[in-house]
Amino acid sequence: MTLIFKMIAPAAVLTALALPSFAQDAAIDMNGDGMYSYPELQAVMPEVSEDDFAVMDASGDGLLDSDEIAAATSSGMLPG
């Protein structure tokens, strides 16, 4: 392997692993914390009810983290 490849490969792997955490829609995640609150989601998707949000919020903490967003997207509750 060349020296450049040895230097670039670890950075490429770390970048690839970090991408899912940036998959959230910036139009929804208004404060940029990587999670969706009900008010953030409601501002963009007014058809989402509090009950719908509660179903998506598996942890019950009032925020949708990346795993909850992915699950909601996979189930069709959030658009992909």
CSV table of N, CA, C and O in Angstrom, one decimal:
chain,number,residue,atom,x,y,z
A,1,MET,N,0.8,-1.2,0.0
A,1,MET,CA,0.0,0.0,0.0
A,1,MET,C,0.9,1.2,0.0
A,1,MET,O,1.9,1.3,0.6
A,2,THR,N,0.4,2.2,-0.6
A,2,THR,CA,1.1,3.5,-0.6
A,2,THR,C,0.9,4.2,0.7
A,2,THR,O,-0.1,4.0,1.4
A,3,LEU,N,1.7,5.1,1.0
A,3,LEU,CA,1.6,6.0,2.2
A,3,LEU,C,0.3,6.8,2.1
A,3,LEU,O,-0.3,6.9,3.2
A,4,ILE,N,0.0,7.3,1.0
A,4,ILE,CA,-1.2,8.1,0.9
A,4,ILE,C,-2.4,7.3,1.2
A,4,ILE,O,-3.3,7.7,1.9
A,5,PHE,N,-2.5,6.1,0.6
A,5,PHE,CA,-3.6,5.2,0.9
A,5,PHE,C,-3.8,4.9,2.4
A,5,PHE,O,-4.8,4.9,2.9
A,6,LYS,N,-2.6,4.6,3.0
A,6,LYS,CA,-2.6,4.3,4.5
A,6,LYS,C,-3.1,5.5,5.3
A,6,LYS,O,-3.7,5.3,6.3
A,7,MET,N,-2.9,6.7,4.8
A,7,MET,CA,-3.4,7.9,5.5
A,7,MET,C,-4.8,8.2,5.2
A,7,MET,O,-5.6,8.7,6.1
A,8,ILE,N,-5.3,8.0,4.0
A,8,ILE,CA,-6.6,8.3,3.6
A,8,ILE,C,-7.7,7.2,4.0
A,8,ILE,O,-8.8,7.6,4.4
A,9,ALA,N,-7.3,6.0,4.0
A,9,ALA,CA,-8.2,4.9,4.3
A,9,ALA,C,-8.9,5.1,5.6
A,9,ALA,O,-10.2,5.0,5.7
A,10,PRO,N,-8.2,5.3,6.7
A,10,PRO,CA,-8.9,5.5,8.0
A,10,PRO,C,-9.9,6.7,8.0
A,10,PRO,O,-11.0,6.6,8.6
A,11,ALA,N,-9.5,7.7,7.4
A,11,ALA,CA,-10.4,8.9,7.3
A,11,ALA,C,-11.7,8.6,6.5
A,11,ALA,O,-12.8,9.0,6.9
A,12,ALA,N,-11.5,7.8,5.4
A,12,ALA,CA,-12.7,7.4,4.6
A,12,ALA,C,-13.6,6.5,5.4
A,12,ALA,O,-14.9,6.7,5.3
A,13,VAL,N,-13.1,5.6,6.1
A,13,VAL,CA,-13.9,4.7,7.0
A,13,VAL,C,-14.7,5.5,8.0
A,13,VAL,O,-15.9,5.3,8.2
A,14,LEU,N,-14.0,6.4,8.7
A,14,LEU,CA,-14.7,7.2,9.7
A,14,LEU,C,-15.7,8.1,9.1
A,14,LEU,O,-16.8,8.3,9.7
A,15,THR,N,-15.5,8.6,7.9
A,15,THR,CA,-16.5,9.5,7.3
A,15,THR,C,-17.7,8.6,6.9
A,15,THR,O,-18.8,9.1,7.1
A,16,ALA,N,-17.5,7.4,6.4
A,16,ALA,CA,-18.6,6.6,6.0
A,16,ALA,C,-19.4,6.2,7.2
A,16,ALA,O,-20.7,6.1,7.1
A,17,LEU,N,-18.8,5.9,8.3
A,17,LEU,CA,-19.5,5.6,9.5
A,17,LEU,C,-20.3,6.8,10.1
A,17,LEU,O,-21.3,6.6,10.8
A,18,ALA,N,-19.8,8.0,9.9
A,18,ALA,CA,-20.5,9.2,10.4
A,18,ALA,C,-21.7,9.6,9.6
A,18,ALA,O,-22.5,10.3,10.1
A,19,LEU,N,-21.8,9.2,8.4
A,19,LEU,CA,-22.9,9.7,7.5
A,19,LEU,C,-24.3,9.4,8.0
A,19,LEU,O,-25.1,10.3,7.9
A,20,PRO,N,-24.6,8.3,8.6
A,20,PRO,CA,-26.0,8.1,9.1
A,20,PRO,C,-26.4,9.1,10.1
A,20,PRO,O,-27.5,9.5,10.2
A,21,SER,N,-25.5,9.6,10.9
A,21,SER,CA,-25.9,10.6,11.9
A,21,SER,C,-26.2,11.9,11.3
A,21,SER,O,-26.8,12.8,11.9
A,22,PHE,N,-25.9,12.2,10.0
A,22,PHE,CA,-26.2,13.4,9.3
A,22,PHE,C,-27.4,13.2,8.4
A,22,PHE,O,-27.6,14.1,7.6
A,23,ALA,N,-28.0,12.1,8.5
A,23,ALA,CA,-29.1,11.8,7.5
A,23,ALA,C,-30.4,12.6,7.8
A,23,ALA,O,-31.3,12.6,6.9
A,24,GLN,N,-30.5,13.2,8.9
A,24,GLN,CA,-31.7,13.9,9.3
A,24,GLN,C,-31.9,15.1,8.3
A,24,GLN,O,-30.9,15.7,7.9
A,25,ASP,N,-33.1,15.4,8.0
A,25,ASP,CA,-33.5,16.5,7.2
A,25,ASP,C,-33.3,17.9,7.9
A,25,ASP,O,-33.9,18.1,8.9
A,26,ALA,N,-32.4,18.7,7.4
A,26,ALA,CA,-32.2,20.0,8.0
A,26,ALA,C,-33.4,20.9,8.0
A,26,ALA,O,-33.5,21.7,8.9
A,27,ALA,N,-34.3,20.6,7.1
A,27,ALA,CA,-35.6,21.4,7.1
A,27,ALA,C,-36.4,21.1,8.3
A,27,ALA,O,-37.2,21.9,8.8
A,28,ILE,N,-36.3,19.9,8.9
A,28,ILE,CA,-37.1,19.5,10.0
A,28,ILE,C,-36.2,19.8,11.3
A,28,ILE,O,-36.8,20.4,12.3
A,29,ASP,N,-35.0,19.4,11.3
A,29,ASP,CA,-34.1,19.6,12.5
A,29,ASP,C,-33.6,21.0,12.5
A,29,ASP,O,-32.5,21.3,12.3
A,30,MET,N,-34.5,21.9,12.9
A,30,MET,CA,-34.2,23.3,12.9
A,30,MET,C,-33.1,23.8,13.8
A,30,MET,O,-32.4,24.7,13.5
A,31,ASN,N,-32.9,23.1,14.9
A,31,ASN,CA,-31.9,23.5,15.9
A,31,ASN,C,-30.6,22.8,15.7
A,31,ASN,O,-29.6,23.0,16.4
A,32,GLY,N,-30.6,21.8,14.7
A,32,GLY,CA,-29.3,21.1,14.4
A,32,GLY,C,-28.8,20.2,15.4
A,32,GLY,O,-27.6,19.8,15.4
A,33,ASP,N,-29.6,19.7,16.3
A,33,ASP,CA,-29.2,18.8,17.4
A,33,ASP,C,-29.2,17.3,16.9
A,33,ASP,O,-28.8,16.4,17.7
A,34,GLY,N,-29.6,17.0,15.7
A,34,GLY,CA,-29.6,15.6,15.2
A,34,GLY,C,-30.8,14.9,15.6
A,34,GLY,O,-30.9,13.7,15.3
A,35,MET,N,-31.8,15.5,16.2
A,35,MET,CA,-33.0,14.9,16.6
A,35,MET,C,-34.2,15.8,16.2
A,35,MET,O,-34.1,16.9,16.0
A,36,TYR,N,-35.4,15.1,16.1
A,36,TYR,CA,-36.6,15.8,15.8
A,36,TYR,C,-37.5,16.0,17.0
A,36,TYR,O,-37.8,15.0,17.6
A,37,SER,N,-37.9,17.2,17.3
A,37,SER,CA,-38.9,17.4,18.4
A,37,SER,C,-40.2,17.4,17.7
A,37,SER,O,-40.3,17.6,16.5
A,38,TYR,N,-41.3,17.3,18.5
A,38,TYR,CA,-42.6,17.4,17.9
A,38,TYR,C,-42.9,18.7,17.2
A,38,TYR,O,-43.3,18.8,16.1
A,39,PRO,N,-42.5,19.8,17.9
A,39,PRO,CA,-42.7,21.1,17.2
A,39,PRO,C,-41.9,21.3,15.9
A,39,PRO,O,-42.5,21.8,14.9
A,40,GLU,N,-40.7,20.7,15.8
A,40,GLU,CA,-39.9,20.8,14.6
A,40,GLU,C,-40.6,20.0,13.5
A,40,GLU,O,-40.8,20.4,12.4
A,41,LEU,N,-41.1,18.8,13.9
A,41,LEU,CA,-41.7,17.9,12.9
A,41,LEU,C,-43.1,18.5,12.5
A,41,LEU,O,-43.4,18.5,11.3
A,42,GLN,N,-43.8,19.0,13.4
A,42,GLN,CA,-45.1,19.6,13.1
A,42,GLN,C,-45.0,20.8,12.2
A,42,GLN,O,-45.9,21.0,11.3
A,43,ALA,N,-44.0,21.6,12.3
A,43,ALA,CA,-43.8,22.8,11.5
A,43,ALA,C,-43.7,22.4,10.0
A,43,ALA,O,-44.1,23.1,9.1
A,44,VAL,N,-43.1,21.2,9.7
A,44,VAL,CA,-42.9,20.8,8.3
A,44,VAL,C,-43.9,19.8,7.9
A,44,VAL,O,-44.3,19.8,6.7
A,45,MET,N,-44.5,19.0,8.8
A,45,MET,CA,-45.5,18.0,8.5
A,45,MET,C,-46.7,18.2,9.4
A,45,MET,O,-46.8,17.4,10.4
A,46,PRO,N,-47.5,19.1,9.2
A,46,PRO,CA,-48.6,19.4,10.1
A,46,PRO,C,-49.6,18.3,10.2
A,46,PRO,O,-50.4,18.2,11.2
A,47,GLU,N,-49.6,17.3,9.3
A,47,GLU,CA,-50.5,16.2,9.4
A,47,GLU,C,-50.1,15.2,10.5
A,47,GLU,O,-50.8,14.3,10.9
A,48,VAL,N,-48.9,15.3,11.0
A,48,VAL,CA,-48.4,14.4,12.1
A,48,VAL,C,-49.0,14.8,13.4
A,48,VAL,O,-48.8,15.9,13.9
A,49,SER,N,-49.7,13.9,14.0
A,49,SER,CA,-50.4,14.2,15.3
A,49,SER,C,-49.4,13.9,16.5
A,49,SER,O,-48.4,13.2,16.3
A,50,GLU,N,-49.8,14.3,17.6
A,50,GLU,CA,-49.1,14.0,18.8
A,50,GLU,C,-49.1,12.5,19.1
A,50,GLU,O,-48.1,11.9,19.5
A,51,ASP,N,-50.2,11.8,18.8
A,51,ASP,CA,-50.2,10.4,18.9
A,51,ASP,C,-49.3,9.7,17.9
A,51,ASP,O,-48.6,8.7,18.3
A,52,ASP,N,-49.2,10.2,16.7
A,52,ASP,CA,-48.2,9.6,15.7
A,52,ASP,C,-46.8,9.8,16.2
A,52,ASP,O,-46.0,8.9,16.2
A,53,PHE,N,-46.5,11.0,16.8
A,53,PHE,CA,-45.2,11.3,17.3
A,53,PHE,C,-44.9,10.3,18.4
A,53,PHE,O,-43.8,9.8,18.5
A,54,ALA,N,-45.8,10.1,19.3
A,54,ALA,CA,-45.6,9.2,20.5
A,54,ALA,C,-45.3,7.8,20.0
A,54,ALA,O,-44.4,7.1,20.6
A,55,VAL,N,-45.9,7.4,18.9
A,55,VAL,CA,-45.6,6.0,18.4
A,55,VAL,C,-44.2,6.0,17.9
A,55,VAL,O,-43.5,5.0,18.1
A,56,MET,N,-43.8,7.0,17.2
A,56,MET,CA,-42.4,7.1,16.7
A,56,MET,C,-41.3,7.2,17.7
A,56,MET,O,-40.2,6.7,17.6
A,57,ASP,N,-41.7,7.9,18.8
A,57,ASP,CA,-40.8,8.2,19.9
A,57,ASP,C,-40.7,7.0,20.9
A,57,ASP,O,-41.2,7.0,22.0
A,58,ALA,N,-40.0,5.9,20.4
A,58,ALA,CA,-39.9,4.7,21.2
A,58,ALA,C,-39.3,4.8,22.6
A,58,ALA,O,-39.7,4.2,23.5
A,59,SER,N,-38.4,5.8,22.7
A,59,SER,CA,-37.8,6.0,24.1
A,59,SER,C,-38.7,6.8,25.0
A,59,SER,O,-38.4,6.8,26.2
A,60,GLY,N,-39.6,7.6,24.4
A,60,GLY,CA,-40.5,8.4,25.2
A,60,GLY,C,-39.8,9.6,25.8
A,60,GLY,O,-40.4,10.2,26.7
A,61,ASP,N,-38.7,10.0,25.2
A,61,ASP,CA,-38.0,11.2,25.7
A,61,ASP,C,-38.4,12.5,25.0
A,61,ASP,O,-37.9,13.6,25.3
A,62,GLY,N,-39.4,12.5,24.1
A,62,GLY,CA,-39.9,13.7,23.5
A,62,GLY,C,-39.1,14.1,22.3
A,62,GLY,O,-39.3,15.1,21.7
A,63,LEU,N,-38.1,13.3,21.9
A,63,LEU,CA,-37.3,13.5,20.7
A,63,LEU,C,-37.1,12.3,19.9
A,63,LEU,O,-37.1,11.2,20.4
A,64,LEU,N,-37.0,12.4,18.6
A,64,LEU,CA,-36.7,11.3,17.7
A,64,LEU,C,-35.3,11.3,17.4
A,64,LEU,O,-34.8,12.2,16.8
A,65,ASP,N,-34.6,10.3,17.8
A,65,ASP,CA,-33.1,10.2,17.5
A,65,ASP,C,-33.0,9.5,16.2
A,65,ASP,O,-34.0,9.1,15.5
A,66,SER,N,-31.7,9.3,15.7
A,66,SER,CA,-31.5,8.7,14.4
A,66,SER,C,-32.1,7.3,14.2
A,66,SER,O,-32.6,7.0,13.1
A,67,ASP,N,-32.1,6.5,15.3
A,67,ASP,CA,-32.7,5.2,15.2
A,67,ASP,C,-34.2,5.3,15.0
A,67,ASP,O,-34.8,4.5,14.3
A,68,GLU,N,-34.8,6.2,15.8
A,68,GLU,CA,-36.2,6.3,15.8
A,68,GLU,C,-36.7,6.9,14.4
A,68,GLU,O,-37.7,6.5,13.9
A,69,ILE,N,-35.9,7.8,13.9
A,69,ILE,CA,-36.2,8.4,12.6
A,69,ILE,C,-36.1,7.3,11.5
A,69,ILE,O,-37.0,7.2,10.6
A,70,ALA,N,-35.1,6.5,11.6
A,70,ALA,CA,-34.9,5.4,10.6
A,70,ALA,C,-36.0,4.4,10.7
A,70,ALA,O,-36.6,4.0,9.7
A,71,ALA,N,-36.5,4.1,11.9
A,71,ALA,CA,-37.6,3.2,12.1
A,71,ALA,C,-38.9,3.8,11.5
A,71,ALA,O,-39.7,3.1,10.9
A,72,ALA,N,-39.1,5.0,11.8
A,72,ALA,CA,-40.3,5.7,11.3
A,72,ALA,C,-40.3,5.8,9.8
A,72,ALA,O,-41.4,5.7,9.2
A,73,THR,N,-39.1,6.0,9.2
A,73,THR,CA,-39.0,6.1,7.8
A,73,THR,C,-39.3,4.7,7.2
A,73,THR,O,-40.0,4.6,6.2
A,74,SER,N,-38.7,3.7,7.8
A,74,SER,CA,-38.9,2.3,7.3
A,74,SER,C,-40.3,1.9,7.3
A,74,SER,O,-40.8,1.2,6.5
A,75,SER,N,-41.0,2.3,8.4
A,75,SER,CA,-42.4,1.9,8.6
A,75,SER,C,-43.4,2.8,7.7
A,75,SER,O,-44.6,2.5,7.7
A,76,GLY,N,-42.9,3.8,7.1
A,76,GLY,CA,-43.7,4.7,6.3
A,76,GLY,C,-44.4,5.8,7.1
A,76,GLY,O,-45.1,6.6,6.5
A,77,MET,N,-44.1,6.0,8.3
A,77,MET,CA,-44.6,7.1,9.1
A,77,MET,C,-44.0,8.4,8.8
A,77,MET,O,-44.6,9.5,8.9
A,78,LEU,N,-42.7,8.4,8.3
A,78,LEU,CA,-42.0,9.5,7.8
A,78,LEU,C,-41.6,9.3,6.4
A,78,LEU,O,-41.3,8.1,6.1
A,79,PRO,N,-41.6,10.3,5.6
A,79,PRO,CA,-41.2,10.1,4.2
A,79,PRO,C,-39.7,9.8,4.1
A,79,PRO,O,-38.9,10.3,5.0
A,80,GLY,N,-39.3,9.1,3.1
A,80,GLY,CA,-37.9,8.7,3.0
A,80,GLY,C,-37.0,9.6,2.3
A,80,GLY,O,-37.0,10.7,2.0
